[in-house]
Short mmCIF file of N, CA, C and O in Angstrom, two decimals:
data_model
loop_
_atom_site.label_atom_id
_atom_site.label_comp_id
_atom_site.label_asym_id
_atom_site.label_seq_id
_atom_site.Cartn_x
_atom_site.Cartn_y
_atom_site.Cartn_z
N HIS A 1 0.58 -1.34 -0.05
CA HIS A 1 0.00 -0.26 0.05
C HIS A 1 1.08 1.09 0.13
O HIS A 1 1.33 1.50 0.98
N GLY A 2 0.94 1.93 -0.86
CA GLY A 2 1.88 2.80 -1.19
C GLY A 2 3.36 2.55 -1.08
O GLY A 2 3.54 1.51 -1.80
N ASP A 3 4.03 2.98 -0.08
CA ASP A 3 5.73 2.71 -0.15
C ASP A 3 5.47 2.13 1.47
O ASP A 3 6.63 1.26 1.28
N MET A 4 4.55 1.42 1.83
CA MET A 4 4.46 0.69 2.66
C MET A 4 4.08 -0.92 2.67
O MET A 4 3.25 -0.96 1.58
N LYS A 5 4.84 -1.89 3.27
CA LYS A 5 4.56 -2.93 3.09
C LYS A 5 2.98 -3.70 3.86
O LYS A 5 2.91 -2.96 4.74
N ILE A 6 2.46 -4.65 3.36
CA ILE A 6 1.41 -5.02 3.87
C ILE A 6 1.54 -6.46 4.40
O ILE A 6 1.82 -7.34 3.47
N TYR A 7 1.80 -6.94 5.59
CA TYR A 7 1.88 -8.31 5.82
C TYR A 7 0.77 -9.18 5.92
O TYR A 7 -0.36 -8.80 6.64
N LEU A 8 0.55 -9.98 5.29
CA LEU A 8 -0.60 -10.96 4.83
C LEU A 8 -0.31 -12.36 5.06
O LEU A 8 0.97 -12.98 4.62
N SER A 9 -1.29 -13.15 5.91
CA SER A 9 -1.20 -14.96 5.75
C SER A 9 -2.25 -15.05 5.09
O SER A 9 -3.57 -14.42 5.10
N ILE A 10 -1.86 -16.34 4.17
CA ILE A 10 -3.35 -17.11 3.90
C ILE A 10 -3.30 -18.31 4.20
O ILE A 10 -1.86 -19.12 4.23
N PHE A 11 -4.11 -18.97 5.03
CA PHE A 11 -4.11 -20.47 5.69
C PHE A 11 -4.97 -20.86 4.52
O PHE A 11 -6.16 -20.62 4.38
N THR A 12 -4.43 -22.03 3.85
CA THR A 12 -5.32 -22.76 2.60
C THR A 12 -5.76 -24.19 3.03
O THR A 12 -4.95 -24.70 3.86
N PRO A 13 -6.81 -24.71 2.57
CA PRO A 13 -6.81 -26.09 3.26
C PRO A 13 -6.19 -26.99 2.20
O PRO A 13 -5.80 -26.54 1.32
N SER A 14 -6.45 -28.31 2.52
CA SER A 14 -5.37 -29.54 1.75
C SER A 14 -6.18 -29.16 0.46
O SER A 14 -5.73 -29.89 -0.77
N CYS A 15 -7.66 -29.24 0.18
CA CYS A 15 -8.34 -29.53 -1.10
C CYS A 15 -8.13 -27.79 -1.70
O CYS A 15 -7.93 -26.83 -1.47
N LYS A 16 -8.71 -27.98 -3.12
CA LYS A 16 -8.27 -26.97 -4.10
C LYS A 16 -9.71 -26.14 -3.95
O LYS A 16 -10.59 -26.81 -4.08
N ASN A 17 -9.44 -24.89 -4.15
CA ASN A 17 -10.16 -24.08 -3.74
C ASN A 17 -10.19 -22.45 -4.50
O ASN A 17 -9.07 -22.36 -4.59
N ASN A 18 -11.36 -21.93 -4.46
CA ASN A 18 -11.07 -20.47 -5.15
C ASN A 18 -11.79 -19.69 -4.13
O ASN A 18 -11.92 -18.26 -4.16
N LYS A 19 -12.36 -20.12 -2.75
CA LYS A 19 -13.07 -19.18 -1.98
C LYS A 19 -12.18 -18.72 -0.95
O LYS A 19 -11.48 -19.80 -0.20
N ILE A 20 -12.30 -17.38 -0.44
CA ILE A 20 -11.41 -16.72 0.59
C ILE A 20 -12.19 -15.85 1.12
O ILE A 20 -12.95 -15.21 0.95
N VAL A 21 -11.92 -16.16 2.72
CA VAL A 21 -12.46 -15.46 3.67
C VAL A 21 -11.64 -14.16 3.92
O VAL A 21 -10.45 -15.11 4.69
N LEU A 22 -12.13 -13.10 3.93
CA LEU A 22 -10.76 -12.24 4.35
C LEU A 22 -11.06 -11.63 5.64
O LEU A 22 -12.14 -11.11 6.06
N TYR A 23 -10.39 -11.94 7.06
CA TYR A 23 -10.52 -11.38 8.27
C TYR A 23 -9.97 -10.32 8.64
O TYR A 23 -8.68 -9.85 8.02
N LEU A 24 -10.83 -9.26 8.69
CA LEU A 24 -10.26 -8.03 9.13
C LEU A 24 -9.97 -7.96 10.84
O LEU A 24 -11.22 -7.85 11.50
N HIS A 25 -8.72 -7.72 11.35
CA HIS A 25 -8.61 -8.13 13.08
C HIS A 25 -9.17 -6.40 13.49
O HIS A 25 -9.12 -5.58 13.03
N GLY A 26 -9.15 -6.43 14.75
CA GLY A 26 -9.70 -5.23 15.69
C GLY A 26 -8.61 -4.07 15.68
O GLY A 26 -7.28 -4.24 15.45
N ASN A 27 -8.81 -3.20 16.20
CA ASN A 27 -7.89 -1.95 16.81
C ASN A 27 -6.72 -2.57 17.53
O ASN A 27 -7.50 -3.29 18.69
N SER A 28 -5.65 -2.21 17.51
CA SER A 28 -4.54 -2.84 18.07
C SER A 28 -4.33 -4.35 18.34
O SER A 28 -3.80 -4.94 19.16
N SER A 29 -4.71 -5.09 17.27
CA SER A 29 -4.50 -6.52 17.31
C SER A 29 -3.56 -6.73 16.25
O SER A 29 -3.04 -5.79 15.63
N SER A 30 -3.81 -7.94 15.78
CA SER A 30 -3.02 -8.40 14.40
C SER A 30 -3.75 -9.54 13.77
O SER A 30 -4.66 -10.29 14.13
N ARG A 31 -3.08 -10.01 12.69
CA ARG A 31 -3.74 -10.99 11.69
C ARG A 31 -3.73 -12.34 12.55
O ARG A 31 -4.50 -12.90 11.99
N LEU A 32 -2.93 -12.61 13.36
CA LEU A 32 -2.86 -14.01 14.26
C LEU A 32 -3.83 -14.24 14.74
O LEU A 32 -4.13 -15.29 15.06
N GLU A 33 -4.82 -12.94 15.11
CA GLU A 33 -6.21 -13.41 15.97
C GLU A 33 -6.99 -14.26 15.20
O GLU A 33 -7.81 -15.11 15.74
N SER A 34 -6.86 -14.23 13.45
CA SER A 34 -7.34 -14.99 12.75
C SER A 34 -7.30 -16.68 12.80
O SER A 34 -8.26 -17.48 12.74
N LYS A 35 -6.14 -16.91 13.00
CA LYS A 35 -6.01 -18.64 13.42
C LYS A 35 -7.15 -19.06 14.14
O LYS A 35 -7.41 -20.50 14.12
N ASN A 36 -7.77 -18.52 15.20
CA ASN A 36 -8.67 -19.21 16.11
C ASN A 36 -10.09 -19.20 15.09
O ASN A 36 -10.56 -20.04 15.79
N LEU A 37 -9.97 -18.65 14.16
CA LEU A 37 -11.37 -18.90 13.19
C LEU A 37 -11.15 -20.24 12.54
O LEU A 37 -12.49 -20.80 12.08
N LEU A 38 -10.27 -20.82 12.31
CA LEU A 38 -9.79 -21.91 11.64
C LEU A 38 -10.54 -22.66 11.47
O LEU A 38 -11.14 -23.84 10.77
N GLN A 39 -10.81 -23.28 12.73
CA GLN A 39 -11.59 -24.49 13.31
C GLN A 39 -13.09 -24.51 12.74
O GLN A 39 -13.84 -25.49 13.14
N TYR A 40 -13.62 -23.13 12.76
CA TYR A 40 -14.89 -23.24 12.20
C TYR A 40 -15.33 -22.95 10.87
O TYR A 40 -16.56 -23.00 10.31
N LEU A 41 -14.10 -22.57 10.27
CA LEU A 41 -14.33 -22.45 8.80
C LEU A 41 -14.41 -23.71 7.55
O LEU A 41 -13.76 -24.71 8.21
N PRO A 42 -15.38 -23.53 7.03
CA PRO A 42 -15.78 -24.86 6.13
C PRO A 42 -14.57 -25.61 5.38
O PRO A 42 -13.59 -24.38 5.07
N HIS A 43 -14.10 -26.50 5.38
CA HIS A 43 -12.65 -27.10 4.70
C HIS A 43 -12.64 -26.33 3.10
O HIS A 43 -11.39 -26.38 2.83
N GLN A 44 -13.70 -25.83 2.70
CA GLN A 44 -13.43 -25.55 1.05
C GLN A 44 -13.02 -24.16 0.99
O GLN A 44 -12.96 -23.39 -0.01
N TYR A 45 -12.84 -23.39 2.24
CA TYR A 45 -12.53 -21.96 2.33
C TYR A 45 -11.16 -21.77 2.79
O TYR A 45 -10.67 -22.71 3.58
N SER A 46 -10.36 -20.74 2.12
CA SER A 46 -9.03 -20.39 2.56
C SER A 46 -9.32 -19.09 3.53
O SER A 46 -10.41 -18.37 3.50
N LEU A 47 -8.50 -18.75 4.54
CA LEU A 47 -8.60 -17.56 5.48
C LEU A 47 -7.29 -16.84 4.96
O LEU A 47 -6.21 -16.99 5.08
N ALA A 48 -7.26 -15.23 4.96
CA ALA A 48 -6.77 -14.40 4.64
C ALA A 48 -6.55 -13.50 5.87
O ALA A 48 -7.88 -12.89 6.20
N SER A 49 -5.85 -13.09 6.36
CA SER A 49 -5.62 -12.00 7.13
C SER A 49 -4.65 -11.14 6.99
O SER A 49 -3.50 -11.60 6.58
N PHE A 50 -4.48 -9.79 7.50
CA PHE A 50 -3.07 -9.05 7.56
C PHE A 50 -3.16 -7.93 8.65
O PHE A 50 -4.46 -8.12 8.98
N ASP A 51 -2.05 -7.48 8.99
CA ASP A 51 -1.60 -6.71 9.86
C ASP A 51 -2.08 -5.11 9.27
O ASP A 51 -1.18 -4.40 8.32
N PHE A 52 -3.12 -4.48 9.47
CA PHE A 52 -3.29 -3.07 9.47
C PHE A 52 -2.09 -2.47 9.63
O PHE A 52 -1.12 -2.62 10.64
N ILE A 53 -1.40 -1.38 8.95
CA ILE A 53 -0.55 -0.47 9.17
C ILE A 53 -0.67 0.34 10.53
O ILE A 53 -1.62 0.68 10.92
N GLY A 54 0.31 0.14 11.25
CA GLY A 54 0.48 0.18 12.67
C GLY A 54 -0.07 -0.63 13.84
O GLY A 54 -0.08 -0.49 15.09
N CYS A 55 -0.15 -1.91 13.34
CA CYS A 55 -0.35 -3.07 13.97
C CYS A 55 0.39 -4.33 13.87
O CYS A 55 0.58 -4.66 12.69
N GLY A 56 0.03 -4.97 14.46
CA GLY A 56 0.77 -6.58 14.45
C GLY A 56 2.28 -6.28 13.98
O GLY A 56 2.90 -5.62 14.49
N ASN A 57 3.06 -7.07 12.91
CA ASN A 57 4.18 -6.93 12.34
C ASN A 57 4.51 -5.78 11.62
O ASN A 57 5.32 -5.41 10.99
N ASN A 58 3.36 -4.93 11.27
CA ASN A 58 3.45 -3.63 10.40
C ASN A 58 3.63 -2.49 11.31
O ASN A 58 2.85 -1.56 11.15
N MET A 59 4.70 -2.36 11.74
CA MET A 59 4.80 -1.18 12.90
C MET A 59 5.82 -0.29 12.24
O MET A 59 6.08 0.59 13.07
N GLU A 60 5.82 -0.05 10.84
CA GLU A 60 6.78 0.95 10.23
C GLU A 60 6.22 2.26 10.54
O GLU A 60 7.10 3.33 10.41
N ASN A 61 4.77 2.37 10.76
CA ASN A 61 4.29 3.69 10.66
C ASN A 61 3.16 3.23 12.02
O ASN A 61 2.55 2.34 11.83
N ASP A 62 3.07 4.24 13.37
CA ASP A 62 1.92 3.75 14.14
C ASP A 62 0.75 4.77 13.88
O ASP A 62 0.05 4.73 15.12
N ILE A 63 0.38 5.29 12.85
CA ILE A 63 -0.73 5.95 12.97
C ILE A 63 -1.76 5.02 12.33
O ILE A 63 -1.65 4.03 11.44
N ILE A 64 -2.71 5.43 13.36
CA ILE A 64 -4.20 4.34 13.08
C ILE A 64 -4.90 5.62 12.56
O ILE A 64 -5.39 6.40 13.49
N THR A 65 -5.74 5.45 11.58
CA THR A 65 -6.67 6.53 10.97
C THR A 65 -8.20 6.08 11.58
O THR A 65 -9.14 6.76 11.06
N LEU A 66 -8.53 4.61 12.07
CA LEU A 66 -9.81 4.49 12.44
C LEU A 66 -10.55 4.37 11.16
O LEU A 66 -12.14 4.69 11.35
N GLY A 67 -10.20 4.21 10.09
CA GLY A 67 -10.91 3.88 8.75
C GLY A 67 -10.60 4.40 7.53
O GLY A 67 -10.89 3.85 6.73
N LEU A 68 -10.25 5.67 7.86
CA LEU A 68 -9.65 6.26 6.51
C LEU A 68 -8.90 5.54 5.57
O LEU A 68 -8.95 5.44 4.45
N GLU A 69 -7.43 5.43 6.07
CA GLU A 69 -6.59 4.67 5.75
C GLU A 69 -6.49 3.11 5.65
O GLU A 69 -6.00 2.69 4.37
N GLU A 70 -7.12 2.65 6.44
CA GLU A 70 -7.51 1.33 6.49
C GLU A 70 -8.15 0.79 5.44
O GLU A 70 -8.06 -0.36 5.07
N SER A 71 -9.36 1.39 5.23
CA SER A 71 -10.02 1.08 4.09
C SER A 71 -9.57 0.44 2.74
O SER A 71 -9.79 -0.18 1.97
N LYS A 72 -8.49 1.76 2.39
CA LYS A 72 -7.36 1.43 1.40
C LYS A 72 -6.46 0.33 1.38
O LYS A 72 -6.39 -0.30 0.50
N GLN A 73 -6.20 0.21 2.72
CA GLN A 73 -5.36 -0.97 2.90
C GLN A 73 -6.57 -2.55 2.58
O GLN A 73 -5.54 -3.34 2.26
N VAL A 74 -7.37 -2.60 2.94
CA VAL A 74 -8.57 -3.31 2.44
C VAL A 74 -8.62 -3.83 0.86
O VAL A 74 -8.51 -4.71 0.46
N GLN A 75 -8.77 -2.36 0.42
CA GLN A 75 -8.98 -2.42 -0.90
C GLN A 75 -7.59 -3.06 -1.66
O GLN A 75 -7.84 -3.91 -2.55
N THR A 76 -6.02 -2.53 -1.14
CA THR A 76 -5.35 -3.24 -1.81
C THR A 76 -5.32 -4.77 -1.61
O THR A 76 -4.69 -5.44 -2.56
N VAL A 77 -5.46 -5.09 -0.51
CA VAL A 77 -5.24 -6.91 -0.25
C VAL A 77 -6.52 -7.31 -0.99
O VAL A 77 -6.23 -8.42 -1.72
N VAL A 78 -7.75 -6.99 -1.16
CA VAL A 78 -8.96 -7.61 -2.31
C VAL A 78 -8.09 -7.54 -3.47
O VAL A 78 -8.31 -8.46 -4.15
N ASN A 79 -7.53 -6.45 -4.02
CA ASN A 79 -7.04 -6.56 -5.42
C ASN A 79 -5.88 -7.61 -5.47
O ASN A 79 -6.25 -8.18 -6.61
N PHE A 80 -5.18 -7.84 -4.53
CA PHE A 80 -3.97 -8.63 -4.73
C PHE A 80 -4.78 -10.05 -4.84
O PHE A 80 -4.29 -11.04 -5.12
N LEU A 81 -5.65 -10.42 -3.71
CA LEU A 81 -6.37 -11.74 -3.84
C LEU A 81 -7.29 -12.11 -4.77
O LEU A 81 -7.28 -13.28 -5.46
N LYS A 82 -7.63 -11.12 -5.77
CA LYS A 82 -8.55 -11.38 -7.07
C LYS A 82 -7.60 -12.17 -8.08
O LYS A 82 -6.47 -12.04 -8.17
#
C-alpha cells in the first residue's frame, strides 16, 4: 500500500478451492487472531488476514486512522487476492 508493506497470511485447506474469507482484525490487534477461526471455517475455504499499518508486524508507521487509510489497505489486499 503506497510505500508501506502489508503483511498478509493465507491459510489454505488441503483441497483445491477459490473461496477466500478475508478476516479484518480489531483495533490494536494483529492478523494472528484469525487463527482461532480456522476450526470453524468450512474446509473448502481459505482464510486470509493481514496486519493493518500500525498493528501486529506492520509497525513501520504507528498512525491508526480508524478507517480512512485502513479502508484503502483492505482494497489493496482484495485487489491482490483477486
